[in-house]
Amino acid sequence: MKTRIAMAGLVVLVAAAGGIAALGTPQAGGAAVQLLAIKFDAEGTLYAADAKNNQIVSYGLADKKGKLAPVQVPDLGAQLAKALSCGADEVVVQDLAVHPASFAVYLSAGKKGTPETRLFKVGADRKVVEVAIGELKKAAAKLPDGTQPFDLAVTAKNVILSSTGRDRTFSSELHRVPLPLAEGKMLNAQTELYHASHKAWETKAPLVAMTAFTMGGKEYIVGATKCTPVVRIPVDEIGDK
């Protein structure tokens, strides 16, 4: 399964003070979410796998350009615990991503054992501030019923989500949505691994972590599966098959 880390401290590179747009009231007007994976594109749009609402969602963020500055947050767990109204040992950070322009760090975090998360932002002042998701410009694409997300990858043309099977067995699926994100454009594919040492097709292990890159003008994802192998998959081959 996707590793989920309860964090007591964090060392990151974030924006210098003054480079961050003001944030509004936490969750103002926004429905509850469970963001298990988050990634930025090159323009600063945040994409997320929302397991609670069974969708891929994007948020437009108004971050200003910032400068890299090392910031240590030794009391991250305590700050998140206060915001989540729980003990520090109950805080679960699902994922983090760094804004490409402001270099601010965004965290998806929640209370252990609950199906909800909230989005937080770490600034150069070492303060953890909750982001008002309900006030952000949003787009979404519904996932097939029962999808269990693992990770996201974002390219210039597509957003790709890895998941385990909708039938809740040991299986692997990839979901691709051409950008801009919208309903009705999702392509779904199942993957199966060939083990060269065994000379057999023998597992449908899901990709629990992945990233995207371009080589020779073609988009790829590269990911680590639950049963150890690292694989490379051409993005344009992710279709309804």
Coordinates of N, CA and C in Angstrom, one line a residue:
M1 N 0.8 -1.2 0.0 CA 0.0 0.0 0.0 C 0.9 1.2 0.0
K2 N 0.3 2.4 -0.3 CA 1.0 3.6 -0.3 C 1.4 4.0 1.1
T3 N 2.7 4.3 1.2 CA 3.3 4.7 2.5 C 2.7 6.0 3.0
R4 N 2.2 6.0 4.3 CA 1.6 7.1 4.9 C 2.4 7.4 6.1
I5 N 3.0 8.6 6.2 CA 3.9 8.9 7.3 C 3.4 10.0 8.2
A6 N 3.4 9.6 9.5 CA 3.0 10.6 10.6 C 4.3 11.4 10.8
M7 N 4.3 12.7 10.5 CA 5.5 13.5 10.5 C 5.6 14.4 11.7
A8 N 6.7 14.4 12.4 CA 6.9 15.3 13.6 C 7.7 16.5 13.1
G9 N 8.5 16.4 12.1 CA 9.3 17.4 11.6 C 9.5 17.4 10.1
L10 N 10.0 18.5 9.5 CA 10.1 18.5 8.0 C 11.2 19.5 7.7
V11 N 12.1 19.2 6.8 CA 13.1 20.1 6.2 C 12.8 20.2 4.8
V12 N 12.5 21.5 4.3 CA 12.1 21.7 2.9 C 12.8 23.0 2.4
L13 N 12.7 23.2 1.1 CA 13.0 24.4 0.5 C 11.7 25.1 0.1
V14 N 11.5 26.3 0.7 CA 10.2 27.0 0.4 C 10.5 28.5 0.1
A15 N 9.5 29.2 -0.2 CA 9.6 30.6 -0.7 C 10.0 31.5 0.4
A16 N 10.8 32.5 0.1 CA 11.1 33.6 1.0 C 9.8 34.3 1.4
A17 N 9.8 35.0 2.5 CA 8.7 35.7 3.0 C 8.2 36.8 2.0
G18 N 6.9 37.0 1.9 CA 6.4 38.0 1.0 C 6.0 37.5 -0.3
G19 N 6.3 36.2 -0.7 CA 6.0 35.7 -2.0 C 4.8 34.8 -2.0
I20 N 4.0 34.8 -1.0 CA 2.9 33.9 -0.9 C 1.6 34.7 -0.9
A21 N 0.6 34.3 -1.7 CA -0.7 35.0 -1.7 C -1.4 34.7 -0.4
A22 N -2.3 35.6 0.0 CA -3.0 35.4 1.2 C -4.0 34.2 1.1
L23 N -4.3 33.6 2.2 CA -5.2 32.4 2.2 C -6.5 32.8 2.9
G24 N -7.6 32.2 2.6 CA -8.9 32.5 3.1 C -9.3 31.6 4.3
T25 N -10.5 31.6 4.6 CA -11.0 30.8 5.7 C -10.9 29.3 5.3
P26 N -10.4 28.5 6.2 CA -10.3 27.0 6.0 C -11.5 26.4 5.5
Q27 N -11.4 25.7 4.3 CA -12.5 24.9 3.8 C -13.8 25.7 3.5
A28 N -13.7 27.0 3.3 CA -14.9 27.8 3.1 C -15.6 27.3 1.9
G29 N -16.9 26.9 2.1 CA -17.7 26.5 1.0 C -17.3 25.2 0.4
G30 N -16.3 24.5 0.9 CA -15.8 23.3 0.3 C -16.3 22.0 0.9
A31 N -16.6 21.0 0.1 CA -17.0 19.7 0.6 C -15.8 19.0 1.1
A32 N -16.0 18.0 2.0 CA -14.9 17.2 2.5 C -14.2 16.4 1.4
V33 N -12.9 16.3 1.6 CA -12.1 15.6 0.6 C -11.1 14.6 1.3
Q34 N -10.5 13.7 0.5 CA -9.5 12.8 1.0 C -8.4 12.7 -0.1
L35 N -7.5 13.7 0.0 CA -6.4 13.8 -1.0 C -5.3 12.9 -0.7
L36 N -5.2 11.7 -1.4 CA -4.2 10.7 -1.1 C -2.9 11.0 -1.9
A37 N -3.0 11.7 -3.0 CA -1.8 12.0 -3.8 C -2.0 13.4 -4.4
I38 N -0.9 14.2 -4.4 CA -1.0 15.5 -4.9 C 0.3 15.8 -5.8
K39 N 0.1 16.5 -6.9 CA 1.2 16.9 -7.8 C 0.9 18.2 -8.5
F40 N 1.9 19.0 -8.7 CA 1.8 20.2 -9.4 C 2.2 20.0 -10.9
D41 N 1.6 20.8 -11.8 CA 2.1 20.8 -13.1 C 3.1 22.0 -13.2
A42 N 3.7 22.3 -14.4 CA 4.7 23.3 -14.6 C 4.1 24.7 -14.4
E43 N 2.8 24.8 -14.5 CA 2.1 26.2 -14.4 C 1.6 26.4 -13.0
G44 N 1.7 25.5 -12.1 CA 1.3 25.7 -10.7 C -0.1 25.3 -10.4
T45 N -0.7 24.5 -11.3 CA -2.0 23.9 -10.9 C -1.8 22.6 -10.1
L46 N -2.5 22.5 -9.1 CA -2.4 21.3 -8.2 C -3.4 20.2 -8.6
Y47 N -2.9 19.0 -8.8 CA -3.8 17.9 -9.2 C -3.8 16.9 -8.0
A48 N -4.9 16.3 -7.7 CA -5.0 15.4 -6.6 C -5.9 14.3 -6.8
A49 N -5.7 13.1 -6.2 CA -6.5 12.0 -6.2 C -7.4 12.1 -4.9
D50 N -8.7 12.3 -5.1 CA -9.6 12.5 -4.0 C -10.4 11.2 -3.9
A51 N -10.0 10.4 -2.9 CA -10.6 9.1 -2.7 C -12.0 9.2 -2.1
K52 N -12.3 10.2 -1.3 CA -13.6 10.4 -0.7 C -14.7 10.6 -1.7
N53 N -14.4 11.4 -2.8 CA -15.3 11.8 -3.8 C -15.1 11.0 -5.1
N54 N -14.1 10.1 -5.1 CA -13.8 9.2 -6.2 C -13.6 10.0 -7.5
Q55 N -12.6 10.9 -7.4 CA -12.3 11.7 -8.6 C -10.9 12.2 -8.6
I56 N -10.4 12.6 -9.8 CA -9.2 13.4 -9.9 C -9.7 14.9 -10.0
V57 N -9.0 15.7 -9.2 CA -9.4 17.1 -9.1 C -8.2 18.0 -9.2
S58 N -8.5 19.2 -9.8 CA -7.4 20.2 -9.9 C -7.8 21.4 -9.2
Y59 N -6.8 22.1 -8.7 CA -7.1 23.4 -8.0 C -6.2 24.5 -8.5
G60 N -6.7 25.6 -8.8 CA -5.9 26.8 -9.3 C -5.4 27.5 -8.1
L61 N -4.1 27.7 -7.9 CA -3.5 28.4 -6.8 C -2.9 29.8 -7.2
A62 N -3.1 30.8 -6.4 CA -2.6 32.1 -6.8 C -1.3 32.5 -6.2
D63 N -0.4 31.5 -6.1 CA 1.0 31.8 -5.6 C 1.7 32.7 -6.5
K64 N 2.5 33.6 -5.9 CA 3.4 34.5 -6.6 C 4.8 33.9 -6.6
K65 N 5.6 34.4 -7.6 CA 6.9 33.9 -7.7 C 7.7 34.1 -6.5
G66 N 8.5 33.1 -6.0 CA 9.3 33.3 -4.8 C 10.7 32.8 -5.0
K67 N 11.5 32.9 -3.9 CA 12.9 32.5 -4.0 C 13.1 31.3 -3.1
L68 N 14.0 30.4 -3.5 CA 14.3 29.3 -2.7 C 15.0 29.7 -1.4
A69 N 14.5 29.1 -0.3 CA 15.1 29.4 1.0 C 14.9 28.1 1.9
P70 N 16.0 27.7 2.5 CA 15.8 26.5 3.4 C 15.1 26.8 4.7
V71 N 14.1 26.0 5.0 CA 13.3 26.2 6.2 C 13.1 24.9 6.9
Q72 N 13.4 24.9 8.2 CA 13.2 23.7 9.0 C 12.0 23.9 9.9
V73 N 11.1 22.9 9.9 CA 9.9 22.9 10.7 C 9.9 21.8 11.7
P74 N 10.6 22.0 12.8 CA 10.7 20.9 13.8 C 9.4 20.5 14.5
D75 N 8.4 21.5 14.5 CA 7.2 21.3 15.2 C 6.0 21.0 14.3
L76 N 6.3 20.5 13.1 CA 5.3 20.3 12.1 C 4.1 19.5 12.6
G77 N 4.5 18.4 13.3 CA 3.5 17.5 13.9 C 2.6 18.2 14.8
A78 N 3.1 19.0 15.7 CA 2.4 19.8 16.7 C 1.5 20.8 16.0
Q79 N 2.0 21.5 15.0 CA 1.1 22.5 14.3 C 0.0 21.8 13.6
L80 N 0.2 20.7 12.9 CA -0.9 20.0 12.2 C -1.9 19.4 13.2
A81 N -1.4 18.9 14.3 CA -2.2 18.3 15.4 C -3.2 19.4 15.9
K82 N -2.7 20.6 16.1 CA -3.5 21.7 16.6 C -4.6 22.1 15.6
A83 N -4.2 22.1 14.3 CA -5.2 22.4 13.2 C -6.2 21.3 13.0
L84 N -5.8 20.1 13.3 CA -6.7 19.0 13.1 C -7.4 18.6 14.4
S85 N -7.1 19.2 15.5 CA -7.7 18.9 16.8 C -7.5 17.5 17.2
C86 N -6.3 17.1 17.1 CA -6.0 15.7 17.5 C -4.6 15.7 18.1
G87 N -4.1 14.5 18.6 CA -2.8 14.4 19.1 C -1.7 14.3 18.0
A88 N -0.5 14.7 18.2 CA 0.5 14.6 17.2 C 0.7 13.2 16.7
D89 N 0.6 12.2 17.5 CA 0.7 10.8 17.0 C -0.4 10.4 16.2
E90 N -1.5 11.2 16.0 CA -2.6 10.8 15.2 C -2.6 11.5 13.8
V91 N -1.6 12.4 13.6 CA -1.5 13.1 12.4 C -0.9 12.2 11.3
V92 N -1.6 12.2 10.1 CA -1.1 11.4 9.0 C -0.9 12.3 7.8
V93 N 0.3 12.5 7.3 CA 0.6 13.2 6.1 C 0.5 12.3 4.9
Q94 N -0.5 12.5 4.0 CA -0.7 11.6 2.9 C 0.3 11.8 1.8
D95 N 0.6 13.1 1.5 CA 1.5 13.5 0.4 C 1.9 14.9 0.5
L96 N 2.9 15.3 -0.2 CA 3.3 16.7 -0.3 C 3.8 17.0 -1.7
A97 N 3.7 18.3 -2.0 CA 4.2 18.8 -3.3 C 4.7 20.2 -3.2
V98 N 5.6 20.6 -4.0 CA 6.2 21.9 -4.0 C 5.8 22.7 -5.2
H99 N 5.3 23.9 -5.0 CA 4.8 24.8 -6.0 C 6.0 25.2 -6.9
P100 N 5.9 25.1 -8.2 CA 7.0 25.3 -9.1 C 7.5 26.8 -9.2
A101 N 6.6 27.7 -8.8 CA 7.0 29.2 -8.9 C 7.3 29.8 -7.5
S102 N 6.4 29.5 -6.6 CA 6.6 30.1 -5.2 C 7.5 29.2 -4.4
F103 N 7.6 27.9 -4.7 CA 8.4 27.0 -3.9 C 7.8 26.7 -2.6
A104 N 6.6 27.1 -2.4 CA 5.9 26.8 -1.1 C 5.6 25.3 -1.1
V105 N 5.6 24.7 0.1 CA 5.3 23.3 0.2 C 3.8 23.1 0.6
Y106 N 3.1 22.3 -0.1 CA 1.7 21.9 0.2 C 1.7 20.5 0.8
L107 N 0.9 20.3 1.8 CA 0.7 19.0 2.5 C -0.7 18.6 2.5
S108 N -1.0 17.4 2.2 CA -2.3 16.8 2.4 C -2.2 16.0 3.7
A109 N -3.0 16.4 4.7 CA -2.9 15.7 6.0 C -4.3 15.5 6.7
G110 N -4.3 14.5 7.5 CA -5.6 14.3 8.2 C -5.3 13.5 9.5
K111 N -6.4 13.2 10.2 CA -6.3 12.4 11.4 C -6.4 11.0 11.1
K112 N -5.5 10.2 11.7 CA -5.4 8.8 11.5 C -6.8 8.1 11.7
G113 N -7.2 7.2 10.8 CA -8.4 6.5 10.9 C -9.7 7.2 10.4
T114 N -9.5 8.4 9.9 CA -10.6 9.1 9.3 C -10.5 9.3 7.8
P115 N -11.6 9.3 7.1 CA -11.6 9.3 5.6 C -11.5 10.7 5.0
E116 N -10.9 11.6 5.7 CA -10.8 13.0 5.2 C -9.4 13.6 5.4
T117 N -9.1 14.5 4.6 CA -7.8 15.2 4.7 C -8.1 16.7 4.5
R118 N -7.1 17.5 4.9 CA -7.2 19.0 4.6 C -5.9 19.4 4.0
L119 N -5.9 20.5 3.3 CA -4.7 20.9 2.5 C -4.0 22.1 3.3
F120 N -2.7 21.9 3.5 CA -2.0 22.9 4.3 C -0.8 23.4 3.5
K121 N -0.3 24.6 3.8 CA 0.8 25.3 3.2 C 1.8 25.7 4.2
V122 N 3.1 25.4 3.9 CA 4.2 25.7 4.8 C 4.9 26.9 4.2
G123 N 5.1 28.0 4.9 CA 5.7 29.2 4.5 C 7.1 29.3 5.1
A124 N 7.8 30.4 4.6 CA 9.2 30.6 5.1 C 9.2 31.0 6.6
D125 N 8.1 31.4 7.1 CA 8.0 31.7 8.5 C 7.8 30.5 9.4
R126 N 7.8 29.3 8.8 CA 7.7 28.0 9.5 C 6.3 27.8 10.0
K127 N 5.4 28.6 9.6 CA 4.0 28.4 10.0 C 3.2 27.6 9.0
V128 N 2.4 26.7 9.6 CA 1.5 25.8 8.8 C 0.2 26.5 8.7
V129 N -0.3 26.8 7.5 CA -1.6 27.5 7.3 C -2.5 26.6 6.4
E130 N -3.7 26.5 6.9 CA -4.7 25.7 6.1 C -5.1 26.5 4.9
V131 N -5.3 25.8 3.7 CA -5.7 26.4 2.5 C -7.2 26.2 2.4
A132 N -7.9 27.2 2.0 CA -9.4 27.2 1.8 C -9.7 26.6 0.5
I133 N -9.8 25.3 0.5 CA -10.1 24.6 -0.8 C -11.3 25.1 -1.5
G134 N -12.4 25.4 -0.7 CA -13.6 25.8 -1.3 C -13.5 27.1 -2.0
E135 N -12.5 27.9 -1.8 CA -12.3 29.2 -2.5 C -11.5 29.1 -3.8
L136 N -10.9 27.9 -4.1 CA -10.1 27.8 -5.2 C -10.8 27.4 -6.5
K137 N -10.3 27.8 -7.6 CA -10.9 27.4 -8.9 C -10.7 25.9 -9.1
K138 N -11.7 25.2 -9.5 CA -11.6 23.7 -9.4 C -12.2 23.1 -10.7
A139 N -11.5 22.0 -11.1 CA -12.1 21.1 -12.2 C -11.9 19.7 -11.7
A140 N -12.8 18.8 -12.2 CA -12.7 17.4 -11.7 C -13.1 16.4 -12.8
A141 N -12.7 15.2 -12.7 CA -13.0 14.1 -13.6 C -13.3 12.9 -12.7
K142 N -14.5 12.4 -12.8 CA -15.0 11.2 -12.0 C -14.2 10.0 -12.4
L143 N -13.8 9.2 -11.3 CA -13.2 7.9 -11.5 C -14.2 6.8 -11.6
P144 N -13.9 5.6 -12.1 CA -14.8 4.5 -12.1 C -15.1 4.1 -10.6
D145 N -16.3 3.7 -10.4 CA -16.8 3.3 -9.0 C -15.8 2.4 -8.4
G146 N -15.5 2.6 -7.1 CA -14.6 1.7 -6.3 C -13.1 1.8 -6.5
T147 N -12.7 2.8 -7.3 CA -11.3 3.0 -7.5 C -10.5 3.3 -6.2
Q148 N -9.4 2.7 -6.0 CA -8.6 2.9 -4.9 C -7.2 3.5 -5.3
P149 N -7.1 4.8 -5.2 CA -5.9 5.5 -5.8 C -4.6 5.3 -5.0
F150 N -3.5 5.3 -5.8 CA -2.2 5.3 -5.2 C -1.4 6.6 -5.5
D151 N -1.1 6.9 -6.8 CA -0.3 8.0 -7.0 C -0.7 8.7 -8.3
L152 N -0.2 9.9 -8.5 CA -0.5 10.7 -9.7 C 0.8 11.1 -10.4
A153 N 0.7 11.2 -11.7 CA 1.8 11.8 -12.5 C 1.1 12.8 -13.5
V154 N 1.8 13.9 -13.7 CA 1.3 15.0 -14.6 C 2.3 15.3 -15.7
T155 N 1.8 15.3 -16.9 CA 2.7 15.7 -18.1 C 2.1 16.9 -18.7
A156 N 2.7 17.4 -19.8 CA 2.2 18.6 -20.4 C 0.8 18.4 -21.0
K157 N 0.5 17.1 -21.3 CA -0.8 16.8 -22.0 C -1.7 16.0 -21.2
N158 N -1.3 15.3 -20.2 CA -2.1 14.4 -19.5 C -1.9 14.4 -18.0
V159 N -2.9 13.9 -17.2 CA -2.8 13.5 -15.8 C -3.1 12.1 -15.8
I160 N -2.3 11.3 -15.1 CA -2.4 9.8 -15.0 C -2.5 9.4 -13.5
L161 N -3.4 8.6 -13.2 CA -3.6 8.1 -11.8 C -3.4 6.6 -11.8
S162 N -2.6 6.1 -10.9 CA -2.5 4.6 -10.7 C -3.4 4.2 -9.6
S163 N -4.0 3.0 -9.7 CA -4.9 2.5 -8.7 C -4.9 1.0 -8.6
T164 N -5.5 0.4 -7.6 CA -5.7 -1.0 -7.6 C -7.1 -1.2 -8.1
G165 N -7.4 -2.5 -8.4 CA -8.7 -2.8 -9.1 C -10.0 -2.4 -8.4
R166 N -11.0 -2.1 -9.2 CA -12.3 -1.8 -8.7 C -12.9 -3.0 -8.0
D167 N -12.5 -4.2 -8.4 CA -13.1 -5.4 -7.7 C -12.4 -5.7 -6.4
R168 N -11.5 -4.8 -6.0 CA -10.7 -4.9 -4.7 C -9.9 -6.2 -4.6
T169 N -9.5 -6.7 -5.7 CA -8.5 -7.8 -5.7 C -7.1 -7.2 -6.0
F170 N -6.1 -8.1 -6.0 CA -4.7 -7.6 -6.3 C -4.6 -7.4 -7.8
S171 N -4.8 -6.2 -8.2 CA -4.8 -5.8 -9.6 C -4.4 -4.4 -9.8
S172 N -4.1 -4.0 -11.0 CA -3.5 -2.7 -11.3 C -4.2 -2.0 -12.4
E173 N -4.5 -0.7 -12.2 CA -5.2 0.1 -13.3 C -4.5 1.4 -13.4
L174 N -4.6 2.0 -14.6 CA -4.1 3.3 -14.9 C -5.2 4.1 -15.5
H175 N -5.4 5.3 -15.1 CA -6.5 6.2 -15.6 C -5.9 7.4 -16.1
R176 N -6.2 7.7 -17.4 CA -5.5 8.9 -18.1 C -6.6 9.9 -18.5
V177 N -6.4 11.2 -18.2 CA -7.3 12.2 -18.6 C -6.5 13.3 -19.4
P178 N -6.8 13.5 -20.6 CA -6.1 14.6 -21.4 C -6.4 15.9 -20.7
L179 N -5.4 16.8 -20.7 CA -5.6 18.1 -20.2 C -6.2 19.1 -21.2
P180 N -7.0 20.1 -20.8 CA -7.4 20.4 -19.5 C -8.4 19.4 -18.9
L181 N -8.3 19.2 -17.6 CA -9.1 18.2 -16.9 C -10.6 18.5 -17.0
A182 N -11.3 17.4 -17.4 CA -12.8 17.6 -17.6 C -13.4 16.2 -17.6
E183 N -14.7 16.2 -17.4 CA -15.5 15.0 -17.4 C -15.6 14.4 -18.8
G184 N -15.8 13.1 -18.9 CA -16.0 12.4 -20.1 C -14.9 12.1 -21.0
K185 N -13.6 12.4 -20.5 CA -12.5 12.1 -21.4 C -11.5 11.1 -20.8
M186 N -11.9 10.4 -19.7 CA -11.0 9.5 -19.1 C -10.9 8.2 -19.8
L187 N -9.6 7.7 -19.9 CA -9.3 6.4 -20.5 C -8.8 5.5 -19.4
N188 N -9.2 4.3 -19.4 CA -8.8 3.3 -18.3 C -8.1 2.1 -18.9
A189 N -7.0 1.7 -18.3 CA -6.3 0.5 -18.7 C -5.9 -0.3 -17.6
Q190 N -5.7 -1.6 -17.8 CA -5.2 -2.5 -16.8 C -3.8 -2.9 -17.2
T191 N -2.9 -3.1 -16.2 CA -1.5 -3.5 -16.5 C -1.2 -4.8 -15.9
E192 N -0.3 -5.5 -16.5 CA 0.2 -6.8 -16.1 C 1.7 -6.9 -16.3
L193 N 2.4 -7.4 -15.4 CA 3.9 -7.4 -15.4 C 4.5 -8.8 -15.9
Y194 N 5.4 -8.7 -16.8 CA 6.2 -9.9 -17.3 C 7.5 -9.9 -16.5
H195 N 7.7 -11.0 -15.7 CA 8.9 -11.2 -15.0 C 9.9 -11.9 -15.8
A196 N 11.0 -11.2 -16.2 CA 12.0 -11.7 -17.1 C 12.7 -12.9 -16.5
S197 N 12.9 -12.9 -15.1 CA 13.6 -14.0 -14.5 C 12.8 -15.3 -14.5
H198 N 11.5 -15.1 -14.5 CA 10.6 -16.3 -14.4 C 10.0 -16.6 -15.8
K199 N 10.2 -15.7 -16.8 CA 9.7 -15.9 -18.1 C 8.2 -16.1 -18.1
A200 N 7.5 -15.3 -17.4 CA 6.0 -15.5 -17.3 C 5.3 -14.2 -17.0
W201 N 4.1 -14.0 -17.5 CA 3.2 -13.0 -17.1 C 2.6 -13.5 -15.8
E202 N 2.9 -12.8 -14.7 CA 2.5 -13.4 -13.4 C 1.9 -12.5 -12.3
T203 N 1.8 -11.2 -12.6 CA 1.3 -10.4 -11.5 C 0.7 -9.1 -12.1
K204 N -0.3 -8.6 -11.4 CA -1.0 -7.4 -11.7 C -0.8 -6.4 -10.6
A205 N 0.5 -6.3 -10.1 CA 0.8 -5.4 -9.0 C 0.6 -4.0 -9.4
P206 N -0.1 -3.2 -8.5 CA -0.4 -1.8 -8.8 C 0.9 -0.9 -8.7
L207 N 0.9 0.2 -9.4 CA 2.0 1.1 -9.3 C 1.8 2.0 -8.1
V208 N 2.6 1.9 -7.0 CA 2.3 2.6 -5.8 C 3.0 4.0 -5.8
A209 N 3.9 4.2 -6.7 CA 4.6 5.5 -6.8 C 5.0 5.7 -8.2
M210 N 4.9 6.9 -8.8 CA 5.3 7.1 -10.1 C 5.5 8.6 -10.4
T211 N 6.2 8.8 -11.5 CA 6.5 10.2 -12.0 C 6.5 10.1 -13.5
A212 N 6.5 11.3 -14.1 CA 6.4 11.4 -15.6 C 7.6 12.1 -16.2
F213 N 8.0 11.7 -17.4 CA 9.0 12.4 -18.1 C 8.8 12.3 -19.6
T214 N 9.5 13.1 -20.4 CA 9.4 13.0 -21.8 C 10.8 12.7 -22.4
M215 N 10.8 11.7 -23.4 CA 12.0 11.3 -24.0 C 11.7 11.1 -25.5
G216 N 12.6 11.8 -26.3 CA 12.4 11.6 -27.8 C 11.0 12.2 -28.2
G217 N 10.5 13.2 -27.5 CA 9.2 13.8 -27.9 C 8.0 13.0 -27.4
K218 N 8.2 11.9 -26.7 CA 7.1 11.0 -26.3 C 7.0 11.0 -24.7
E219 N 5.8 11.0 -24.2 CA 5.6 11.0 -22.8 C 5.6 9.6 -22.2
Y220 N 6.2 9.5 -21.0 CA 6.3 8.2 -20.3 C 5.9 8.5 -18.9
I221 N 5.5 7.4 -18.2 CA 5.5 7.4 -16.7 C 6.5 6.3 -16.3
V222 N 7.1 6.5 -15.2 CA 8.0 5.4 -14.6 C 7.5 5.3 -13.2
G223 N 7.4 4.0 -12.8 CA 6.8 3.8 -11.4 C 7.3 2.6 -10.8
A224 N 7.1 2.5 -9.4 CA 7.5 1.4 -8.6 C 6.2 0.6 -8.3
T225 N 6.3 -0.7 -8.5 CA 5.1 -1.5 -8.2 C 5.1 -2.1 -6.8
K226 N 4.0 -2.6 -6.4 CA 3.9 -3.1 -5.0 C 4.8 -4.3 -4.8
C227 N 5.2 -5.0 -5.9 CA 6.0 -6.2 -5.7 C 7.5 -6.0 -6.2
T228 N 7.9 -4.7 -6.1 CA 9.3 -4.3 -6.3 C 9.7 -3.8 -7.7
P229 N 9.4 -4.5 -8.8 CA 9.9 -4.0 -10.1 C 9.6 -2.5 -10.4
V230 N 10.5 -1.9 -11.1 CA 10.3 -0.5 -11.6 C 10.0 -0.6 -13.1
V231 N 8.9 0.0 -13.5 CA 8.5 -0.1 -14.9 C 8.4 1.2 -15.6
R232 N 8.5 1.2 -17.0 CA 8.3 2.4 -17.8 C 7.1 2.1 -18.8
I233 N 6.2 3.0 -18.9 CA 5.0 2.8 -19.7 C 4.8 4.1 -20.6
P234 N 4.6 3.9 -21.9 CA 4.3 5.1 -22.7 C 2.9 5.6 -22.4
V235 N 2.8 6.9 -22.2 CA 1.5 7.5 -21.8 C 0.4 7.2 -22.9
D236 N 0.8 7.3 -24.2 CA -0.2 7.2 -25.3 C -0.7 5.8 -25.4
E237 N -0.1 4.8 -24.7 CA -0.6 3.5 -24.7 C -1.7 3.2 -23.6
I238 N -1.9 4.2 -22.8 CA -2.9 4.1 -21.7 C -4.2 4.4 -22.3
G239 N -5.0 3.4 -22.6 CA -6.3 3.5 -23.2 C -7.3 2.5 -22.7
D240 N -8.5 2.5 -23.3 CA -9.5 1.6 -22.8 C -9.2 0.2 -23.3
K241 N -8.3 -0.5 -22.6 CA -7.9 -1.9 -23.0 C -7.2 -2.5 -21.8

